[in-house]
Amino acid sequence: MIRQRIGTTAATIVFILGFIGVGHMLATDPGRLFRQLLFIGIFGLIFYVIYRVFMAPKISAEDMRYRKTAQASKKRMQRPGTNPKVKPSATTKKKAKPGSNVTKLSKRPARSTHRSDAPHLTVIEGKKGKKKKKANM
C-alpha cells in the first residue's frame, strides 16, 4: 500500500516537472521544442515501420494459419446438403408423425451415428498403473 503511494507520488512529480520543463522551453526557445518533437516523431515513425516490416509478416502468417484451420473445421462440422448461413424460420414447424407422442421438438438436428472424418487426436500413454506416493502425516 505504501509502495503504491510512493510510486504514484513519484510518477506525479515526474509528470509535473516534465510539464514545467516543456512550458519553460516553449516560452524561451519554441524552435528547439518543435525540433525535439519533430525528432521524436521521426524516430517513432522509424520504429513503427521497422515493426511493420519485420513483425507483421509473422503475425499475418499465424493469422492465415488460424483462418485456414477454422475454415477446415467449419467444413468438417457442416452436414452435407445444409447451408449454415440460412436459418430456418421460426414459423415453420415440423409435423409430428401420427401415433407418436412427441410434443416438444428439439431445436438441434439429430446427430448422425456415423462420422465421416475421425478426429485427429492421439492418446499419450502415461503412468496410469503406478500409484502416487502419499505423504505421511
Short mmCIF file of N, CA and C in Angstrom, two decimals:
data_model
loop_
_atom_site.label_atom_id
_atom_site.label_comp_id
_atom_site.label_asym_id
_atom_site.label_seq_id
_atom_site.Cartn_x
_atom_site.Cartn_y
_atom_site.Cartn_z
N MET A 1 0.83 -1.18 0.00
CA MET A 1 0.00 0.00 0.00
C MET A 1 0.88 1.25 0.00
N ILE A 2 1.89 1.24 0.84
CA ILE A 2 2.78 2.39 0.91
C ILE A 2 3.61 2.48 -0.37
N ARG A 3 4.01 1.33 -0.93
CA ARG A 3 4.79 1.34 -2.17
C ARG A 3 3.98 1.91 -3.32
N GLN A 4 2.69 1.61 -3.36
CA GLN A 4 1.84 2.18 -4.41
C GLN A 4 1.79 3.69 -4.29
N ARG A 5 1.68 4.20 -3.08
CA ARG A 5 1.63 5.64 -2.88
C ARG A 5 2.94 6.29 -3.29
N ILE A 6 4.07 5.63 -2.96
CA ILE A 6 5.38 6.17 -3.33
C ILE A 6 5.52 6.20 -4.85
N GLY A 7 5.13 5.12 -5.52
CA GLY A 7 5.23 5.07 -6.98
C GLY A 7 4.31 6.08 -7.64
N THR A 8 3.10 6.20 -7.15
CA THR A 8 2.16 7.17 -7.72
C THR A 8 2.64 8.59 -7.49
N THR A 9 3.16 8.85 -6.30
CA THR A 9 3.67 10.19 -6.00
C THR A 9 4.88 10.52 -6.87
N ALA A 10 5.78 9.56 -7.04
CA ALA A 10 6.97 9.79 -7.87
C ALA A 10 6.57 10.04 -9.32
N ALA A 11 5.63 9.27 -9.84
CA ALA A 11 5.17 9.46 -11.22
C ALA A 11 4.51 10.83 -11.39
N THR A 12 3.73 11.25 -10.40
CA THR A 12 3.08 12.55 -10.47
C THR A 12 4.12 13.67 -10.46
N ILE A 13 5.15 13.55 -9.64
CA ILE A 13 6.20 14.57 -9.58
C ILE A 13 6.95 14.64 -10.91
N VAL A 14 7.24 13.48 -11.51
CA VAL A 14 7.95 13.46 -12.80
C VAL A 14 7.10 14.13 -13.88
N PHE A 15 5.80 13.84 -13.93
CA PHE A 15 4.93 14.47 -14.92
C PHE A 15 4.84 15.98 -14.71
N ILE A 16 4.73 16.41 -13.47
CA ILE A 16 4.64 17.85 -13.19
C ILE A 16 5.93 18.56 -13.62
N LEU A 17 7.09 17.98 -13.29
CA LEU A 17 8.36 18.57 -13.70
C LEU A 17 8.51 18.57 -15.23
N GLY A 18 8.02 17.52 -15.87
CA GLY A 18 8.06 17.48 -17.34
C GLY A 18 7.21 18.58 -17.95
N PHE A 19 6.01 18.79 -17.43
CA PHE A 19 5.15 19.86 -17.95
C PHE A 19 5.78 21.24 -17.71
N ILE A 20 6.41 21.40 -16.54
CA ILE A 20 7.09 22.67 -16.26
C ILE A 20 8.24 22.89 -17.26
N GLY A 21 9.02 21.82 -17.53
CA GLY A 21 10.13 21.92 -18.48
C GLY A 21 9.66 22.24 -19.88
N VAL A 22 8.58 21.57 -20.33
CA VAL A 22 8.04 21.84 -21.67
C VAL A 22 7.50 23.27 -21.74
N GLY A 23 6.83 23.70 -20.70
CA GLY A 23 6.31 25.08 -20.68
C GLY A 23 7.44 26.10 -20.71
N HIS A 24 8.50 25.86 -19.96
CA HIS A 24 9.65 26.78 -19.94
C HIS A 24 10.32 26.82 -21.31
N MET A 25 10.51 25.63 -21.94
CA MET A 25 11.14 25.59 -23.25
C MET A 25 10.26 26.27 -24.30
N LEU A 26 8.94 26.10 -24.18
CA LEU A 26 8.02 26.75 -25.12
C LEU A 26 8.09 28.26 -24.98
N ALA A 27 8.27 28.76 -23.75
CA ALA A 27 8.33 30.20 -23.52
C ALA A 27 9.67 30.79 -23.94
N THR A 28 10.77 30.05 -23.74
CA THR A 28 12.09 30.61 -24.00
C THR A 28 12.61 30.30 -25.40
N ASP A 29 12.45 29.05 -25.87
CA ASP A 29 13.01 28.65 -27.17
C ASP A 29 12.05 27.69 -27.87
N PRO A 30 10.97 28.21 -28.47
CA PRO A 30 9.98 27.32 -29.10
C PRO A 30 10.53 26.55 -30.31
N GLY A 31 11.50 27.10 -31.03
CA GLY A 31 12.09 26.40 -32.18
C GLY A 31 12.76 25.11 -31.76
N ARG A 32 13.49 25.15 -30.67
CA ARG A 32 14.17 23.96 -30.15
C ARG A 32 13.14 22.90 -29.73
N LEU A 33 12.05 23.34 -29.08
CA LEU A 33 11.00 22.41 -28.65
C LEU A 33 10.38 21.71 -29.86
N PHE A 34 10.08 22.47 -30.90
CA PHE A 34 9.47 21.86 -32.08
C PHE A 34 10.44 20.93 -32.80
N ARG A 35 11.74 21.25 -32.80
CA ARG A 35 12.73 20.35 -33.38
C ARG A 35 12.78 19.03 -32.62
N GLN A 36 12.77 19.14 -31.29
CA GLN A 36 12.80 17.92 -30.48
C GLN A 36 11.55 17.07 -30.71
N LEU A 37 10.39 17.71 -30.78
CA LEU A 37 9.16 16.97 -31.06
C LEU A 37 9.20 16.34 -32.44
N LEU A 38 9.79 17.06 -33.42
CA LEU A 38 9.91 16.51 -34.76
C LEU A 38 10.82 15.27 -34.76
N PHE A 39 11.94 15.34 -34.06
CA PHE A 39 12.84 14.17 -33.98
C PHE A 39 12.16 13.00 -33.28
N ILE A 40 11.42 13.26 -32.23
CA ILE A 40 10.70 12.19 -31.54
C ILE A 40 9.70 11.54 -32.50
N GLY A 41 9.00 12.36 -33.27
CA GLY A 41 8.04 11.82 -34.25
C GLY A 41 8.72 11.00 -35.33
N ILE A 42 9.88 11.47 -35.81
CA ILE A 42 10.61 10.73 -36.85
C ILE A 42 11.08 9.38 -36.32
N PHE A 43 11.67 9.38 -35.11
CA PHE A 43 12.12 8.11 -34.53
C PHE A 43 10.94 7.17 -34.27
N GLY A 44 9.82 7.71 -33.83
CA GLY A 44 8.62 6.88 -33.63
C GLY A 44 8.16 6.26 -34.94
N LEU A 45 8.19 7.06 -36.02
CA LEU A 45 7.80 6.55 -37.33
C LEU A 45 8.77 5.46 -37.81
N ILE A 46 10.06 5.66 -37.58
CA ILE A 46 11.06 4.65 -37.98
C ILE A 46 10.81 3.34 -37.22
N PHE A 47 10.59 3.43 -35.91
CA PHE A 47 10.31 2.21 -35.15
C PHE A 47 9.02 1.54 -35.61
N TYR A 48 8.02 2.33 -35.95
CA TYR A 48 6.75 1.76 -36.43
C TYR A 48 6.96 1.02 -37.75
N VAL A 49 7.72 1.63 -38.67
CA VAL A 49 7.97 0.99 -39.97
C VAL A 49 8.76 -0.30 -39.77
N ILE A 50 9.78 -0.26 -38.91
CA ILE A 50 10.56 -1.47 -38.64
C ILE A 50 9.67 -2.56 -38.06
N TYR A 51 8.79 -2.19 -37.14
CA TYR A 51 7.87 -3.16 -36.56
C TYR A 51 6.97 -3.76 -37.63
N ARG A 52 6.41 -2.93 -38.50
CA ARG A 52 5.51 -3.42 -39.53
C ARG A 52 6.23 -4.32 -40.53
N VAL A 53 7.47 -3.99 -40.86
CA VAL A 53 8.21 -4.77 -41.86
C VAL A 53 8.62 -6.12 -41.30
N PHE A 54 9.12 -6.14 -40.06
CA PHE A 54 9.66 -7.39 -39.52
C PHE A 54 8.65 -8.21 -38.72
N MET A 55 7.75 -7.57 -38.02
CA MET A 55 6.83 -8.30 -37.15
C MET A 55 5.50 -8.63 -37.83
N ALA A 56 5.01 -7.80 -38.72
CA ALA A 56 3.71 -8.02 -39.34
C ALA A 56 3.64 -9.31 -40.15
N PRO A 57 4.68 -9.68 -40.91
CA PRO A 57 4.57 -10.96 -41.64
C PRO A 57 4.39 -12.16 -40.72
N LYS A 58 5.04 -12.15 -39.56
CA LYS A 58 4.89 -13.27 -38.63
C LYS A 58 3.47 -13.32 -38.10
N ILE A 59 2.92 -12.17 -37.76
CA ILE A 59 1.56 -12.12 -37.22
C ILE A 59 0.56 -12.53 -38.29
N SER A 60 0.73 -12.02 -39.51
CA SER A 60 -0.22 -12.36 -40.56
C SER A 60 -0.11 -13.84 -40.94
N ALA A 61 1.08 -14.41 -40.88
CA ALA A 61 1.23 -15.83 -41.20
C ALA A 61 0.49 -16.67 -40.16
N GLU A 62 0.60 -16.29 -38.88
CA GLU A 62 -0.14 -17.01 -37.84
C GLU A 62 -1.63 -16.84 -38.04
N ASP A 63 -2.05 -15.65 -38.41
CA ASP A 63 -3.46 -15.38 -38.63
C ASP A 63 -3.99 -16.19 -39.81
N MET A 64 -3.20 -16.30 -40.86
CA MET A 64 -3.62 -17.08 -42.03
C MET A 64 -3.74 -18.56 -41.68
N ARG A 65 -2.82 -19.07 -40.87
CA ARG A 65 -2.93 -20.47 -40.46
C ARG A 65 -4.18 -20.69 -39.63
N TYR A 66 -4.49 -19.73 -38.75
CA TYR A 66 -5.70 -19.85 -37.93
C TYR A 66 -6.95 -19.83 -38.80
N ARG A 67 -7.00 -18.92 -39.75
CA ARG A 67 -8.18 -18.84 -40.64
C ARG A 67 -8.34 -20.12 -41.45
N LYS A 68 -7.24 -20.66 -41.94
CA LYS A 68 -7.31 -21.89 -42.73
C LYS A 68 -7.82 -23.05 -41.88
N THR A 69 -7.35 -23.14 -40.65
CA THR A 69 -7.79 -24.18 -39.73
C THR A 69 -9.26 -24.01 -39.39
N ALA A 70 -9.70 -22.77 -39.18
CA ALA A 70 -11.10 -22.51 -38.85
C ALA A 70 -12.02 -22.88 -40.02
N GLN A 71 -11.59 -22.57 -41.23
CA GLN A 71 -12.41 -22.94 -42.39
C GLN A 71 -12.49 -24.45 -42.54
N ALA A 72 -11.39 -25.14 -42.32
CA ALA A 72 -11.40 -26.60 -42.42
C ALA A 72 -12.31 -27.19 -41.35
N SER A 73 -12.28 -26.62 -40.17
CA SER A 73 -13.14 -27.10 -39.09
C SER A 73 -14.61 -26.87 -39.42
N LYS A 74 -14.92 -25.72 -40.00
CA LYS A 74 -16.30 -25.43 -40.38
C LYS A 74 -16.79 -26.42 -41.42
N LYS A 75 -15.94 -26.70 -42.40
CA LYS A 75 -16.34 -27.64 -43.45
C LYS A 75 -16.56 -29.03 -42.87
N ARG A 76 -15.72 -29.42 -41.92
CA ARG A 76 -15.85 -30.75 -41.33
C ARG A 76 -17.11 -30.87 -40.49
N MET A 77 -17.47 -29.78 -39.79
CA MET A 77 -18.63 -29.83 -38.91
C MET A 77 -19.94 -29.63 -39.65
N GLN A 78 -19.88 -29.08 -40.86
CA GLN A 78 -21.10 -28.82 -41.63
C GLN A 78 -21.63 -30.12 -42.22
N ARG A 79 -22.94 -30.31 -42.06
CA ARG A 79 -23.56 -31.50 -42.63
C ARG A 79 -23.76 -31.30 -44.12
N PRO A 80 -23.63 -32.33 -44.92
CA PRO A 80 -23.83 -32.16 -46.36
C PRO A 80 -25.29 -31.83 -46.65
N GLY A 81 -25.49 -30.90 -47.59
CA GLY A 81 -26.84 -30.53 -48.00
C GLY A 81 -27.46 -29.42 -47.18
N THR A 82 -26.74 -28.87 -46.20
CA THR A 82 -27.28 -27.77 -45.42
C THR A 82 -26.45 -26.54 -45.63
N ASN A 83 -27.06 -25.39 -45.54
CA ASN A 83 -26.37 -24.12 -45.69
C ASN A 83 -26.35 -23.45 -44.33
N PRO A 84 -25.16 -23.22 -43.73
CA PRO A 84 -25.12 -22.65 -42.39
C PRO A 84 -25.56 -21.20 -42.34
N LYS A 85 -25.54 -20.49 -43.48
CA LYS A 85 -25.94 -19.08 -43.49
C LYS A 85 -27.45 -18.91 -43.47
N VAL A 86 -28.18 -19.92 -43.93
CA VAL A 86 -29.63 -19.83 -43.99
C VAL A 86 -30.21 -20.53 -42.77
N LYS A 87 -30.92 -19.76 -41.93
CA LYS A 87 -31.53 -20.34 -40.74
C LYS A 87 -33.01 -20.61 -41.03
N PRO A 88 -33.53 -21.70 -40.50
CA PRO A 88 -34.95 -21.96 -40.71
C PRO A 88 -35.78 -20.93 -39.96
N SER A 89 -36.89 -20.56 -40.55
CA SER A 89 -37.73 -19.54 -39.90
C SER A 89 -38.44 -20.13 -38.69
N ALA A 90 -38.80 -19.27 -37.78
CA ALA A 90 -39.44 -19.70 -36.53
C ALA A 90 -40.88 -20.13 -36.76
N THR A 91 -41.49 -19.69 -37.85
CA THR A 91 -42.90 -20.01 -38.09
C THR A 91 -43.08 -21.39 -38.67
N THR A 92 -42.05 -21.92 -39.33
CA THR A 92 -42.20 -23.26 -39.90
C THR A 92 -41.96 -24.29 -38.83
N LYS A 93 -42.89 -25.20 -38.70
CA LYS A 93 -42.77 -26.27 -37.71
C LYS A 93 -42.90 -27.61 -38.42
N LYS A 94 -42.21 -28.58 -37.89
CA LYS A 94 -42.31 -29.92 -38.44
C LYS A 94 -43.55 -30.58 -37.86
N LYS A 95 -44.18 -31.35 -38.69
CA LYS A 95 -45.36 -32.08 -38.22
C LYS A 95 -44.91 -33.38 -37.58
N ALA A 96 -45.53 -33.70 -36.48
CA ALA A 96 -45.20 -34.95 -35.80
C ALA A 96 -45.82 -36.11 -36.56
N LYS A 97 -45.15 -37.24 -36.50
CA LYS A 97 -45.69 -38.43 -37.16
C LYS A 97 -46.95 -38.86 -36.44
N PRO A 98 -47.93 -39.34 -37.17
CA PRO A 98 -49.12 -39.82 -36.50
C PRO A 98 -48.77 -41.01 -35.61
N GLY A 99 -49.33 -40.98 -34.41
CA GLY A 99 -49.10 -42.07 -33.48
C GLY A 99 -47.93 -41.82 -32.55
N SER A 100 -47.12 -40.81 -32.87
CA SER A 100 -46.00 -40.53 -31.96
C SER A 100 -46.48 -39.58 -30.87
N ASN A 101 -45.92 -39.69 -29.72
CA ASN A 101 -46.36 -38.93 -28.56
C ASN A 101 -45.35 -37.82 -28.24
N VAL A 102 -44.77 -37.20 -29.27
CA VAL A 102 -43.76 -36.16 -29.07
C VAL A 102 -44.46 -34.81 -29.13
N THR A 103 -44.34 -34.03 -28.06
CA THR A 103 -44.98 -32.71 -28.03
C THR A 103 -43.96 -31.60 -28.20
N LYS A 104 -42.73 -31.82 -27.78
CA LYS A 104 -41.71 -30.79 -27.85
C LYS A 104 -40.71 -31.17 -28.94
N LEU A 105 -40.45 -30.25 -29.86
CA LEU A 105 -39.50 -30.51 -30.92
C LEU A 105 -38.14 -29.97 -30.52
N SER A 106 -37.10 -30.70 -30.81
CA SER A 106 -35.75 -30.28 -30.49
C SER A 106 -35.28 -29.25 -31.51
N LYS A 107 -34.56 -28.24 -31.07
CA LYS A 107 -34.05 -27.23 -31.99
C LYS A 107 -32.80 -27.71 -32.69
N ARG A 108 -32.11 -28.67 -32.12
CA ARG A 108 -30.90 -29.19 -32.73
C ARG A 108 -31.25 -30.32 -33.69
N PRO A 109 -30.52 -30.42 -34.79
CA PRO A 109 -30.74 -31.57 -35.67
C PRO A 109 -30.18 -32.83 -35.01
N ALA A 110 -30.77 -33.95 -35.35
CA ALA A 110 -30.33 -35.21 -34.77
C ALA A 110 -28.91 -35.50 -35.24
N ARG A 111 -28.08 -35.98 -34.33
CA ARG A 111 -26.70 -36.28 -34.68
C ARG A 111 -26.62 -37.64 -35.36
N SER A 112 -25.82 -37.70 -36.34
CA SER A 112 -25.61 -38.95 -37.05
C SER A 112 -24.66 -39.82 -36.24
N THR A 113 -24.90 -41.12 -36.25
CA THR A 113 -24.02 -42.02 -35.51
C THR A 113 -22.75 -42.31 -36.28
N HIS A 114 -22.79 -42.11 -37.60
CA HIS A 114 -21.61 -42.38 -38.43
C HIS A 114 -20.87 -41.06 -38.67
N ARG A 115 -19.60 -41.04 -38.37
CA ARG A 115 -18.79 -39.85 -38.63
C ARG A 115 -17.96 -40.10 -39.87
N SER A 116 -17.96 -39.08 -40.75
CA SER A 116 -17.19 -39.25 -41.98
C SER A 116 -15.70 -39.05 -41.73
N ASP A 117 -15.34 -38.08 -40.86
CA ASP A 117 -13.93 -37.83 -40.56
C ASP A 117 -13.67 -38.13 -39.10
N ALA A 118 -12.66 -38.93 -38.86
CA ALA A 118 -12.28 -39.23 -37.48
C ALA A 118 -11.53 -38.03 -36.92
N PRO A 119 -11.68 -37.74 -35.65
CA PRO A 119 -10.91 -36.63 -35.10
C PRO A 119 -9.42 -36.96 -35.09
N HIS A 120 -8.63 -35.94 -35.32
CA HIS A 120 -7.18 -36.14 -35.39
C HIS A 120 -6.59 -35.95 -34.01
N LEU A 121 -6.80 -36.93 -33.17
CA LEU A 121 -6.30 -36.88 -31.80
C LEU A 121 -5.45 -38.12 -31.55
N THR A 122 -4.46 -37.95 -30.71
CA THR A 122 -3.62 -39.09 -30.34
C THR A 122 -3.66 -39.26 -28.84
N VAL A 123 -3.56 -40.48 -28.40
CA VAL A 123 -3.56 -40.79 -26.98
C VAL A 123 -2.12 -40.91 -26.54
N ILE A 124 -1.77 -40.18 -25.50
CA ILE A 124 -0.42 -40.24 -24.96
C ILE A 124 -0.46 -41.15 -23.74
N GLU A 125 0.28 -42.22 -23.82
CA GLU A 125 0.30 -43.17 -22.71
C GLU A 125 1.08 -42.58 -21.56
N GLY A 126 0.54 -42.71 -20.37
CA GLY A 126 1.21 -42.19 -19.19
C GLY A 126 1.42 -43.27 -18.16
N LYS A 127 1.65 -42.86 -16.95
CA LYS A 127 1.88 -43.79 -15.85
C LYS A 127 0.55 -44.04 -15.16
N LYS A 128 -0.33 -44.76 -15.82
CA LYS A 128 -1.68 -44.98 -15.29
C LYS A 128 -1.69 -46.02 -14.18
N GLY A 129 -0.82 -47.01 -14.27
CA GLY A 129 -0.85 -48.11 -13.32
C GLY A 129 -0.14 -47.79 -12.01
N LYS A 130 0.75 -46.82 -12.01
CA LYS A 130 1.51 -46.52 -10.79
C LYS A 130 0.71 -45.61 -9.89
N LYS A 131 0.77 -45.89 -8.60
CA LYS A 131 0.08 -45.06 -7.62
C LYS A 131 1.00 -43.94 -7.17
N LYS A 132 0.40 -42.81 -6.81
CA LYS A 132 1.18 -41.69 -6.33
C LYS A 132 1.62 -41.95 -4.89
N LYS A 133 2.81 -41.47 -4.58
CA LYS A 133 3.30 -41.61 -3.20
C LYS A 133 2.60 -40.56 -2.36
N LYS A 134 2.00 -41.03 -1.27
CA LYS A 134 1.30 -40.11 -0.38
C LYS A 134 2.24 -39.73 0.77
N ALA A 135 2.16 -38.48 1.13
CA ALA A 135 2.99 -38.02 2.25
C ALA A 135 2.41 -38.50 3.56
N ASN A 136 3.24 -39.02 4.42
CA ASN A 136 2.76 -39.47 5.74
C ASN A 136 2.71 -38.28 6.67
N MET A 137 1.58 -38.16 7.35
CA MET A 137 1.42 -37.05 8.29
C MET A 137 1.61 -37.48 9.68
#
